[in-house]
Amino acid sequence: MLTTREAKAIISAAETKANTINVPVIIAILDAGAHLKAFLRMDGAVLGSIDIATKKARTAVLFEINSELVWEYCKPGAPAPCLELTNDGLAPFAGGIPLKNSDGVLQGAVGVSGGSVAQDFEIAQAAAAAFTNK
Amino acid sequence: MLTTREAKAIISAAETKANTINVPVIIAILDAGAHLKAFLRMDGAVLGSIDIATKKARTAVLFEINSELVWEYCKPGAPAPCLELTNDGLAPFAGGIPLKNSDGVLQGAVGVSGGSVAQDFEIAQAAAAAFTNK
Amino acid sequence: MLTTREAKAIISAAETKANTINVPVIIAILDAGAHLKAFLRMDGAVLGSIDIATKKARTAVLFEINSELVWEYCKPGAPAPCLELTNDGLAPFAGGIPLKNSDGVLQGAVGVSGGSVAQDFEIAQAAAAAFTNK
Amino acid sequence: MLTTREAKAIISAAETKANTINVPVIIAILDAGAHLKAFLRMDGAVLGSIDIATKKARTAVLFEINSELVWEYCKPGAPAPCLELTNDGLAPFAGGIPLKNSDGVLQGAVGVSGGSVAQDFEIAQAAAAAFTNK
């Protein structure tokens, strides 16, 4: 179970990394039931990233893998075309990372959006590390 | 314009008050366009309050008044029956408070849910005061 | 068929009346198929009135009567409880008026929101008159 | 903040250009929070363009860039596949242009639909110029 204390630490780590690479982002933390636990929109992030950050985290919770890995199942030629249309729309690109405990049990996910996909992923990794290394 | 720094201070004030009266709540902060700026779900708050806290804040932004005042327009015998069905559903009870600057211009709103309506209102007032007195 | 020229005249008449009684409102004009034809949000009108003005006009088109008359069918004790929940939610209070030609054939509707219900109705009447008396 | 006066001037400029090139279109003006400010459907424009014009403007507000530039992020081979499914569906093709003040701060957007994509873009540019050069 993801605690408020943990959620704050994850957001704080994401914010620190975002400031380091100078990219304002939106950070969404969902629990293992895909319900919002914590959220922060940094000044300067575009409004469109509210839904993207949330959907990346949601995609990571729903399939218990990084959001970009879902693309492997639905990209052209893959066996599950239109998978991305399920669950009210997935965000199958980098920036959503599941949060698992030391036993590998899903506790939630973090989703980041606002920079380039590579930047979002870098920030999400820093955020997830704050949970894993707590 | 509601800043990240202000949003954090508002959430922190709400959390402090919630801890003081020993009621875990959910706090949602929206900007003046009703877009999510910050959010925190305290450990122990029920899932149903995620949407309630958000809708209370949304109601306060949309009408630029406390959420419970909207009930005066749509309660039995009032002139706007079913007003509560507009805007994807309003939450016309206490816990949503608009945030205005010293010129009275709307900057956003805070919504609180998780305790009794009276407790939610008390916490929302503490949260709003952190903005007003900043 | 409601023309662009007519829609502009209706909005202009609403705006003139709104300025006369000093109430900023939102004016929505729908055609006979309930599709948006023209829309104006006057400076100062609250965001919540965007959906209300549109739903009032929609209610008037869908039943070809003034929006407040729909309440007679669904108010407590009336024969169609929950009618207000149909059609994605109705707005059964004053401010929506159907626009009919001289043969009584529906051409569309105007919806007004932003002031008190009585003010909205007064402005909607001025708007509808600009169509009827064209 | 986008005023009613500015919104009318933008719609008027779009309408003038549309008449010049003889293409009836729909023009939607959103504020910086993606809320509808003004709207006009010219006689002859197809119903399907109501949502398209609005979504183009919405896309431009949400990402603070021309709507067609969003396609660069989600087209085949680009790093954000299915980005177009976020935010209730984007319209990543030309005709949506953000409106920014002289300091580069977003004030809203205009969206145009009804002609060819090239025509819609030409009309949207004329509309945006009426705001920039006001």
Coordinates of C-alpha atoms in Angstrom, one line a residue:
Chain A
M1 CA 0.0 0.0 0.0
L2 CA 1.4 3.3 -1.1
T3 CA 1.4 5.8 1.8
T4 CA 1.0 9.6 1.7
R5 CA 4.5 9.9 3.0
E6 CA 5.8 7.8 0.1
A7 CA 3.7 9.6 -2.4
K8 CA 5.2 12.9 -1.3
A9 CA 8.7 11.6 -1.5
I10 CA 8.1 10.4 -5.0
I11 CA 6.7 13.7 -6.1
S12 CA 9.5 15.5 -4.4
A13 CA 12.1 13.4 -6.2
A14 CA 10.4 14.0 -9.6
E15 CA 10.3 17.8 -8.9
T16 CA 14.0 17.9 -8.0
K17 CA 15.0 16.0 -11.2
A18 CA 12.7 18.2 -13.2
N19 CA 14.3 21.3 -11.8
T20 CA 17.7 19.9 -12.4
I21 CA 17.1 19.4 -16.1
N22 CA 14.9 22.5 -16.2
V23 CA 11.7 21.0 -17.5
P24 CA 8.4 21.8 -15.8
V25 CA 6.3 18.7 -15.6
I26 CA 3.1 17.2 -14.2
I27 CA 3.5 14.3 -11.8
A28 CA 0.6 11.9 -11.0
I29 CA 0.8 9.1 -8.4
L30 CA -1.8 6.4 -8.5
D31 CA -2.3 3.5 -6.1
A32 CA -2.6 -0.1 -7.0
G33 CA -6.3 0.3 -7.8
A34 CA -5.5 3.1 -10.2
H35 CA -7.0 5.8 -8.0
L36 CA -5.2 9.2 -7.6
K37 CA -3.1 9.4 -4.5
A38 CA -1.1 12.6 -5.2
F39 CA -0.6 15.1 -8.0
L40 CA 1.5 18.2 -8.7
R41 CA 1.5 20.5 -11.7
M42 CA 4.7 22.5 -11.8
D43 CA 4.4 26.1 -13.0
G44 CA 4.9 26.3 -16.8
A45 CA 3.7 22.8 -17.7
V46 CA 1.0 22.8 -20.4
L47 CA -2.6 21.8 -19.6
G48 CA -2.5 18.9 -22.0
S49 CA -0.1 17.1 -19.8
I50 CA -2.5 16.7 -16.9
D51 CA -4.3 13.9 -18.7
I52 CA -1.2 12.5 -20.2
A53 CA 0.7 12.1 -16.9
T54 CA -2.4 10.5 -15.4
K55 CA -2.9 8.2 -18.3
K56 CA 0.7 7.1 -18.3
A57 CA 0.5 6.2 -14.6
R58 CA -2.8 4.5 -15.3
T59 CA -1.4 2.5 -18.1
A60 CA 1.5 1.4 -15.9
V61 CA -0.9 0.3 -13.1
L62 CA -3.3 -1.5 -15.4
F63 CA -0.6 -3.7 -17.0
E64 CA 2.0 -3.6 -14.2
I65 CA 4.7 -2.6 -16.7
N66 CA 6.3 0.6 -17.9
S67 CA 3.8 2.5 -20.1
E68 CA 6.0 2.3 -23.2
L69 CA 6.1 -1.5 -23.1
V70 CA 2.3 -1.6 -23.8
W71 CA 3.2 -0.3 -27.3
E72 CA 4.9 -3.5 -28.0
Y73 CA 1.5 -5.2 -27.9
C74 CA -0.4 -2.8 -30.0
K75 CA 2.0 -1.3 -32.5
P76 CA 1.5 -2.0 -36.2
G77 CA 2.0 -5.7 -36.8
A78 CA 1.8 -6.6 -33.1
P79 CA -0.9 -9.1 -31.9
A80 CA -3.2 -6.7 -30.1
P81 CA -4.2 -3.9 -32.5
C82 CA -6.4 -1.3 -30.8
L83 CA -5.4 -2.3 -27.3
E84 CA -4.7 1.4 -26.8
L85 CA -8.4 2.1 -27.2
T86 CA -9.4 0.0 -24.1
N87 CA -9.6 1.2 -20.6
D88 CA -10.8 4.7 -21.8
G89 CA -7.6 5.1 -23.7
L90 CA -4.0 4.2 -22.8
A91 CA -0.9 6.2 -23.1
P92 CA 1.6 3.7 -24.5
F93 CA 4.8 5.8 -24.4
A94 CA 7.4 6.4 -21.8
G95 CA 6.8 8.2 -18.6
G96 CA 4.7 5.8 -16.6
I97 CA 6.4 3.4 -14.3
P98 CA 4.8 0.9 -11.9
L99 CA 5.8 1.0 -8.3
K100 CA 6.4 -2.5 -6.7
N101 CA 7.5 -3.5 -3.3
S102 CA 10.6 -5.7 -2.6
D103 CA 8.4 -8.7 -3.2
G104 CA 7.4 -7.5 -6.6
V105 CA 3.9 -6.7 -5.6
L106 CA 2.3 -3.7 -7.3
Q107 CA 1.7 -0.7 -5.0
G108 CA 0.9 1.9 -7.6
A109 CA 2.5 3.9 -10.4
V110 CA 4.0 7.3 -11.2
G111 CA 3.3 9.1 -14.5
V112 CA 5.2 12.2 -15.7
S113 CA 4.5 14.5 -18.7
G114 CA 5.5 18.0 -19.8
G115 CA 8.9 17.6 -21.4
S116 CA 10.1 15.4 -24.3
V117 CA 9.3 11.8 -23.9
A118 CA 13.0 11.1 -23.0
Q119 CA 12.9 13.8 -20.4
D120 CA 9.6 12.6 -18.9
F121 CA 11.1 9.1 -18.7
E122 CA 14.2 10.3 -16.9
I123 CA 12.1 12.2 -14.4
A124 CA 9.8 9.2 -13.9
Q125 CA 12.8 7.0 -13.2
A126 CA 14.1 9.4 -10.6
A127 CA 10.6 9.4 -9.0
A128 CA 10.3 5.6 -9.0
A129 CA 13.8 5.3 -7.5
A130 CA 12.7 7.4 -4.6
F131 CA 10.1 4.7 -3.9
T132 CA 12.3 1.6 -4.5
N133 CA 15.2 3.0 -2.5
K134 CA 13.1 4.3 0.4
Chain B
M1 CA -2.4 32.7 -11.3
L2 CA -2.1 30.0 -8.7
T3 CA 1.5 28.9 -8.3
T4 CA 2.9 25.6 -7.4
R5 CA 4.4 27.1 -4.2
E6 CA 0.9 28.4 -3.3
A7 CA -0.8 25.1 -4.0
K8 CA 1.7 23.3 -1.8
A9 CA 1.1 25.7 1.0
I10 CA -2.7 25.3 0.7
I11 CA -2.4 21.5 0.8
S12 CA 0.0 21.7 3.7
A13 CA -2.4 23.9 5.7
A14 CA -5.2 21.5 5.0
E15 CA -3.2 18.5 6.1
T16 CA -2.1 20.2 9.3
K17 CA -5.7 21.0 10.2
A18 CA -6.9 17.5 9.3
N19 CA -4.2 16.0 11.5
T20 CA -5.2 18.4 14.3
I21 CA -8.8 17.2 14.3
N22 CA -7.8 13.7 13.4
V23 CA -9.7 13.3 10.1
P24 CA -7.9 11.9 7.0
V25 CA -9.1 13.8 4.0
I26 CA -8.5 14.4 0.3
I27 CA -7.5 17.8 -0.8
A28 CA -7.9 19.0 -4.4
I29 CA -6.6 22.3 -5.8
L30 CA -7.9 23.6 -9.1
D31 CA -6.8 26.7 -11.1
A32 CA -9.2 29.4 -12.3
G33 CA -9.9 27.3 -15.4
A34 CA -10.9 24.3 -13.2
H35 CA -7.8 22.3 -14.1
L36 CA -6.1 20.2 -11.4
K37 CA -3.0 21.9 -9.9
A38 CA -2.3 19.8 -6.9
F39 CA -3.9 16.9 -5.0
L40 CA -3.3 14.8 -1.9
R41 CA -5.1 11.8 -0.5
M42 CA -4.2 11.2 3.1
D43 CA -3.9 7.7 4.3
G44 CA -7.3 6.4 5.5
A45 CA -9.5 8.6 3.3
V46 CA -12.1 6.6 1.4
L47 CA -11.9 6.4 -2.4
G48 CA -15.3 8.0 -2.9
S49 CA -13.9 11.2 -1.6
I50 CA -11.5 11.6 -4.6
D51 CA -14.3 12.7 -6.9
I52 CA -16.1 14.6 -4.1
A53 CA -13.2 16.7 -3.2
T54 CA -12.5 17.5 -6.9
K55 CA -16.2 18.3 -7.6
K56 CA -16.4 20.6 -4.6
A57 CA -13.5 22.6 -5.9
R58 CA -14.9 22.5 -9.4
T59 CA -18.2 23.8 -8.1
A60 CA -16.5 26.6 -6.3
V61 CA -14.5 27.6 -9.5
L62 CA -17.4 27.4 -11.8
F63 CA -19.6 29.7 -9.8
E64 CA -17.0 31.6 -7.9
I65 CA -18.7 31.0 -4.6
N66 CA -18.5 28.4 -1.8
S67 CA -19.8 25.0 -3.0
E68 CA -22.6 24.9 -0.4
L69 CA -24.1 28.2 -1.6
V70 CA -24.9 26.6 -5.0
W71 CA -27.5 24.6 -3.1
E72 CA -29.5 27.8 -2.4
Y73 CA -30.2 27.9 -6.2
C74 CA -31.3 24.3 -6.7
K75 CA -32.8 23.1 -3.4
P76 CA -36.5 22.2 -3.4
G77 CA -38.5 25.4 -4.1
A78 CA -35.5 27.3 -5.4
P79 CA -35.6 28.8 -8.9
A80 CA -33.1 26.5 -10.6
P81 CA -34.1 22.9 -10.1
C82 CA -31.6 20.4 -11.5
L83 CA -28.8 23.0 -11.6
E84 CA -26.8 20.3 -9.9
L85 CA -27.0 18.1 -13.0
T86 CA -25.2 20.7 -15.2
N87 CA -21.4 20.8 -15.7
D88 CA -21.1 17.0 -15.4
G89 CA -22.6 17.1 -11.9
L90 CA -22.0 19.6 -9.1
A91 CA -21.3 19.0 -5.4
P92 CA -23.5 21.7 -3.7
F93 CA -22.4 21.1 -0.1
A94 CA -19.7 22.5 2.0
G95 CA -16.0 21.9 1.5
G96 CA -15.3 23.8 -1.8
I97 CA -14.0 27.4 -1.4
P98 CA -12.9 29.7 -4.2
L99 CA -9.5 31.3 -3.9
K100 CA -9.4 35.0 -4.9
N101 CA -6.6 37.5 -4.9
S102 CA -6.7 40.8 -3.1
D103 CA -8.6 42.3 -6.0
G104 CA -11.3 39.7 -5.8
V105 CA -10.2 38.0 -9.0
L106 CA -10.6 34.2 -9.0
Q107 CA -7.4 32.2 -9.0
G108 CA -8.7 28.8 -8.3
A109 CA -10.4 26.7 -5.6
V110 CA -9.7 24.2 -2.9
G111 CA -12.0 21.2 -2.3
V112 CA -11.9 18.9 0.8
S113 CA -13.7 15.6 1.4
G114 CA -13.3 12.7 3.8
G115 CA -14.7 13.8 7.1
S116 CA -18.2 15.0 8.1
V117 CA -19.3 17.9 6.0
A118 CA -18.6 20.3 8.9
Q119 CA -15.1 18.9 9.3
D120 CA -14.4 19.1 5.6
F121 CA -15.5 22.8 5.7
E122 CA -13.3 23.5 8.7
I123 CA -10.3 22.0 6.9
A124 CA -11.1 23.8 3.6
Q125 CA -11.3 27.1 5.5
A126 CA -7.9 26.5 7.0
A127 CA -6.6 25.7 3.5
A128 CA -8.1 28.8 1.9
A129 CA -6.7 31.0 4.7
A130 CA -3.2 29.8 3.8
F131 CA -3.8 31.3 0.4
T132 CA -5.5 34.5 1.5
N133 CA -2.9 35.3 4.2
K134 CA 0.1 34.3 2.2
Chain C
M1 CA -33.6 27.1 -40.9
L2 CA -31.8 29.4 -38.6
T3 CA -29.3 31.6 -40.6
T4 CA -26.0 33.0 -39.4
R5 CA -27.5 36.5 -39.9
E6 CA -30.4 35.6 -37.6
A7 CA -28.2 34.0 -35.0
K8 CA -26.0 37.1 -34.9
A9 CA -29.1 39.3 -34.5
I10 CA -30.4 37.1 -31.6
I11 CA -27.0 37.3 -29.8
S12 CA -26.8 41.0 -30.4
A13 CA -30.3 41.6 -28.9
A14 CA -29.4 39.4 -25.9
E15 CA -26.2 41.3 -25.3
T16 CA -27.9 44.7 -25.6
K17 CA -30.5 43.7 -23.0
A18 CA -27.8 42.2 -20.7
N19 CA -25.9 45.4 -20.9
T20 CA -29.1 47.4 -20.1
I21 CA -29.8 45.5 -17.0
N22 CA -26.0 45.2 -16.2
V23 CA -25.7 41.4 -16.1
P24 CA -23.0 39.6 -18.0
V25 CA -24.4 36.4 -19.5
I26 CA -23.6 33.6 -21.8
I27 CA -25.8 33.2 -24.9
A28 CA -26.1 29.9 -26.8
I29 CA -28.0 29.5 -30.1
L30 CA -28.8 26.0 -31.3
D31 CA -30.5 25.0 -34.5
A32 CA -33.5 22.7 -34.8
G33 CA -31.2 19.7 -34.6
A34 CA -29.8 20.9 -31.3
H35 CA -26.4 21.7 -32.9
L36 CA -24.5 24.8 -31.9
K37 CA -25.0 27.7 -34.3
A38 CA -23.5 30.7 -32.3
F39 CA -22.3 31.4 -28.8
L40 CA -21.0 34.4 -26.9
R41 CA -19.6 34.6 -23.4
M42 CA -19.7 38.1 -22.1
D43 CA -16.8 39.3 -19.9
G44 CA -17.6 38.6 -16.3
A45 CA -19.9 35.6 -16.7
V46 CA -19.0 32.6 -14.6
L47 CA -17.6 29.5 -16.3
G48 CA -20.5 27.3 -14.9
S49 CA -22.9 29.2 -17.1
I50 CA -21.4 27.9 -20.3
D51 CA -23.0 24.5 -19.8
I52 CA -26.2 25.9 -18.3
A53 CA -26.9 28.3 -21.2
T54 CA -26.3 25.5 -23.7
K55 CA -28.4 23.0 -21.8
K56 CA -31.3 25.5 -21.4
A57 CA -31.3 26.0 -25.2
R58 CA -31.0 22.2 -25.7
T59 CA -33.9 21.6 -23.4
A60 CA -36.0 24.1 -25.4
V61 CA -35.2 22.4 -28.7
L62 CA -35.7 18.9 -27.5
F63 CA -39.2 19.5 -26.3
E64 CA -40.1 22.6 -28.4
I65 CA -41.2 24.5 -25.3
N66 CA -39.6 27.0 -22.9
S67 CA -37.1 25.2 -20.7
E68 CA -38.9 26.0 -17.4
L69 CA -42.1 24.2 -18.7
V70 CA -40.2 20.9 -18.7
W71 CA -40.2 21.2 -14.9
E72 CA -44.0 20.7 -14.9
Y73 CA -43.4 17.2 -16.1
C74 CA -40.8 16.1 -13.7
K75 CA -41.3 18.1 -10.5
P76 CA -42.3 16.2 -7.3
G77 CA -45.7 14.7 -7.9
A78 CA -45.6 15.2 -11.7
P79 CA -46.0 12.1 -13.9
A80 CA -42.5 11.9 -15.3
P81 CA -40.0 11.8 -12.4
C82 CA -36.4 11.7 -13.5
L83 CA -37.2 13.1 -17.0
E84 CA -34.5 15.6 -16.2
L85 CA -31.9 12.8 -16.3
T86 CA -32.6 12.0 -19.9
N87 CA -30.8 13.4 -22.9
D88 CA -27.6 13.7 -20.9
G89 CA -29.3 16.0 -18.4
L90 CA -31.9 18.7 -18.9
A91 CA -32.0 22.3 -17.5
P92 CA -35.7 22.7 -16.6
F93 CA -35.6 26.3 -15.4
A94 CA -36.1 29.6 -17.2
G95 CA -33.7 30.9 -19.8
G96 CA -34.2 28.6 -22.7
I97 CA -36.8 29.6 -25.4
P98 CA -37.6 27.8 -28.7
L99 CA -37.4 29.8 -31.9
K100 CA -40.3 29.1 -34.3
N101 CA -41.1 30.6 -37.6
S102 CA -44.5 32.2 -38.4
D103 CA -45.9 28.7 -39.2
G104 CA -44.9 27.5 -35.8
V105 CA -42.2 25.3 -37.1
L106 CA -39.1 24.9 -34.8
Q107 CA -36.0 26.6 -36.1
G108 CA -33.8 26.4 -33.0
A109 CA -33.6 27.8 -29.5
V110 CA -31.7 30.4 -27.5
G111 CA -30.4 29.7 -24.0
V112 CA -29.2 32.4 -21.5
S113 CA -27.3 32.0 -18.2
G114 CA -25.3 34.2 -15.9
G115 CA -27.7 36.3 -13.9
S116 CA -30.6 35.3 -11.7
V117 CA -33.1 33.0 -13.3
A118 CA -35.5 36.0 -13.7
Q119 CA -32.8 38.0 -15.4
D120 CA -31.8 35.2 -17.7
F121 CA -35.4 34.8 -18.7
E122 CA -35.8 38.5 -19.4
I123 CA -32.7 38.5 -21.6
A124 CA -33.7 35.3 -23.4
Q125 CA -37.1 36.9 -24.2
A126 CA -35.4 39.9 -25.7
A127 CA -33.2 37.5 -27.7
A128 CA -36.2 35.5 -29.0
A129 CA -38.1 38.6 -29.9
A130 CA -35.3 39.6 -32.2
F131 CA -36.0 36.4 -34.1
T132 CA -39.7 36.5 -34.1
N133 CA -39.9 40.2 -35.1
K134 CA -37.2 40.0 -37.8
Chain D
M1 CA -7.4 37.3 -20.7
L2 CA -9.3 37.2 -23.9
T3 CA -12.1 39.7 -24.0
T4 CA -15.5 39.5 -25.6
R5 CA -14.5 42.4 -27.9
E6 CA -11.3 40.5 -29.0
A7 CA -13.3 37.3 -29.5
K8 CA -15.7 39.1 -31.8
A9 CA -12.9 40.7 -33.8
I10 CA -11.3 37.3 -34.3
I11 CA -14.5 35.7 -35.5
S12 CA -15.2 38.7 -37.7
A13 CA -11.7 38.4 -39.3
A14 CA -12.3 34.7 -39.9
E15 CA -15.7 35.2 -41.4
T16 CA -14.3 37.9 -43.8
K17 CA -11.5 35.6 -45.0
A18 CA -13.9 32.7 -45.3
N19 CA -16.2 34.8 -47.5
T20 CA -13.2 36.0 -49.6
I21 CA -12.2 32.5 -50.5
N22 CA -15.9 31.4 -50.6
V23 CA -15.7 28.6 -48.0
P24 CA -18.3 28.4 -45.2
V25 CA -16.6 27.4 -41.9
I26 CA -17.1 27.1 -38.2
I27 CA -15.0 29.3 -35.9
A28 CA -14.5 28.4 -32.2
I29 CA -12.7 30.7 -29.8
L30 CA -11.5 29.2 -26.5
D31 CA -9.9 31.0 -23.5
A32 CA -6.6 29.9 -21.9
G33 CA -8.4 27.3 -19.8
A34 CA -10.0 25.8 -22.9
H35 CA -13.4 27.1 -22.2
L36 CA -15.6 28.3 -25.0
K37 CA -15.7 32.1 -25.4
A38 CA -17.3 32.6 -28.8
F39 CA -18.5 30.5 -31.7
L40 CA -20.0 31.0 -35.1
R41 CA -21.2 28.4 -37.6
M42 CA -21.5 30.0 -41.1
D43 CA -24.5 28.9 -43.3
G44 CA -23.5 25.8 -45.3
A45 CA -20.8 24.4 -43.0
V46 CA -21.3 20.7 -42.2
L47 CA -22.3 19.6 -38.7
G48 CA -19.2 17.5 -38.4
S49 CA -17.1 20.6 -38.3
I50 CA -18.6 21.8 -35.0
D51 CA -16.5 19.3 -33.0
I52 CA -13.5 19.6 -35.3
A53 CA -13.2 23.4 -35.0
T54 CA -13.6 23.1 -31.2
K55 CA -11.1 20.3 -30.9
K56 CA -8.5 22.1 -33.1
A57 CA -8.7 25.1 -30.8
R58 CA -8.6 22.8 -27.7
T59 CA -5.5 21.1 -29.1
A60 CA -3.8 24.5 -29.6
V61 CA -4.7 25.6 -26.0
L62 CA -3.7 22.3 -24.4
F63 CA -0.2 22.3 -25.9
E64 CA 0.2 26.0 -26.6
I65 CA 1.2 25.3 -30.3
N66 CA -0.5 25.1 -33.6
S67 CA -2.7 22.0 -33.7
E68 CA -0.9 20.4 -36.7
L69 CA 2.4 20.4 -34.8
V70 CA 1.0 17.9 -32.3
W71 CA 1.1 15.4 -35.1
E72 CA 4.9 15.5 -35.1
Y73 CA 4.8 13.8 -31.7
C74 CA 2.3 11.1 -32.5
K75 CA 2.7 10.3 -36.2
P76 CA 4.0 6.8 -37.1
G77 CA 7.5 6.5 -35.8
A78 CA 7.3 9.5 -33.5
P79 CA 8.0 9.1 -29.8
A80 CA 4.4 9.5 -28.4
P81 CA 2.1 7.0 -30.2
C82 CA -1.5 7.4 -29.3
L83 CA -1.0 10.9 -27.8
E84 CA -4.0 11.8 -30.0
L85 CA -6.2 9.6 -27.7
T86 CA -5.5 11.7 -24.6
N87 CA -7.6 14.7 -23.5
D88 CA -10.8 13.2 -24.9
G89 CA -9.3 13.1 -28.3
L90 CA -7.1 15.7 -30.1
A91 CA -7.3 17.1 -33.6
P92 CA -3.7 17.1 -34.7
F93 CA -4.1 18.8 -38.1
A94 CA -4.1 22.4 -39.2
G95 CA -6.7 25.0 -38.2
G96 CA -6.0 25.5 -34.5
I97 CA -3.8 28.4 -33.6
P98 CA -2.9 29.5 -30.0
L99 CA -3.4 33.2 -29.2
K100 CA -0.6 34.7 -27.1
N101 CA -0.1 38.2 -25.9
S102 CA 3.0 40.3 -26.6
D103 CA 4.8 38.6 -23.7
G104 CA 4.1 35.2 -25.2
V105 CA 1.6 34.3 -22.6
L106 CA -1.3 32.1 -23.7
Q107 CA -4.7 33.8 -23.9
G108 CA -6.7 31.2 -25.8
A109 CA -6.9 29.8 -29.2
V110 CA -9.0 29.9 -32.4
G111 CA -10.1 26.7 -34.3
V112 CA -11.5 26.7 -37.8
S113 CA -13.1 23.8 -39.8
G114 CA -15.3 23.5 -42.8
G115 CA -13.1 23.8 -45.8
S116 CA -10.0 21.9 -46.9
V117 CA -7.3 21.7 -44.2
A118 CA -5.3 24.3 -46.2
Q119 CA -8.3 26.6 -46.4
D120 CA -9.1 26.2 -42.7
F121 CA -5.5 27.0 -41.9
E122 CA -5.6 30.2 -44.0
I123 CA -8.7 31.3 -42.3
A124 CA -7.4 30.5 -38.9
Q125 CA -4.2 32.6 -39.6
A126 CA -6.4 35.6 -40.6
A127 CA -8.3 35.1 -37.4
A128 CA -5.2 34.9 -35.2
A129 CA -3.7 38.0 -37.0
A130 CA -6.7 40.0 -35.9
F131 CA -5.8 39.2 -32.3
T132 CA -2.0 39.7 -32.6
N133 CA -2.4 43.0 -34.5
K134 CA -5.1 44.4 -32.4

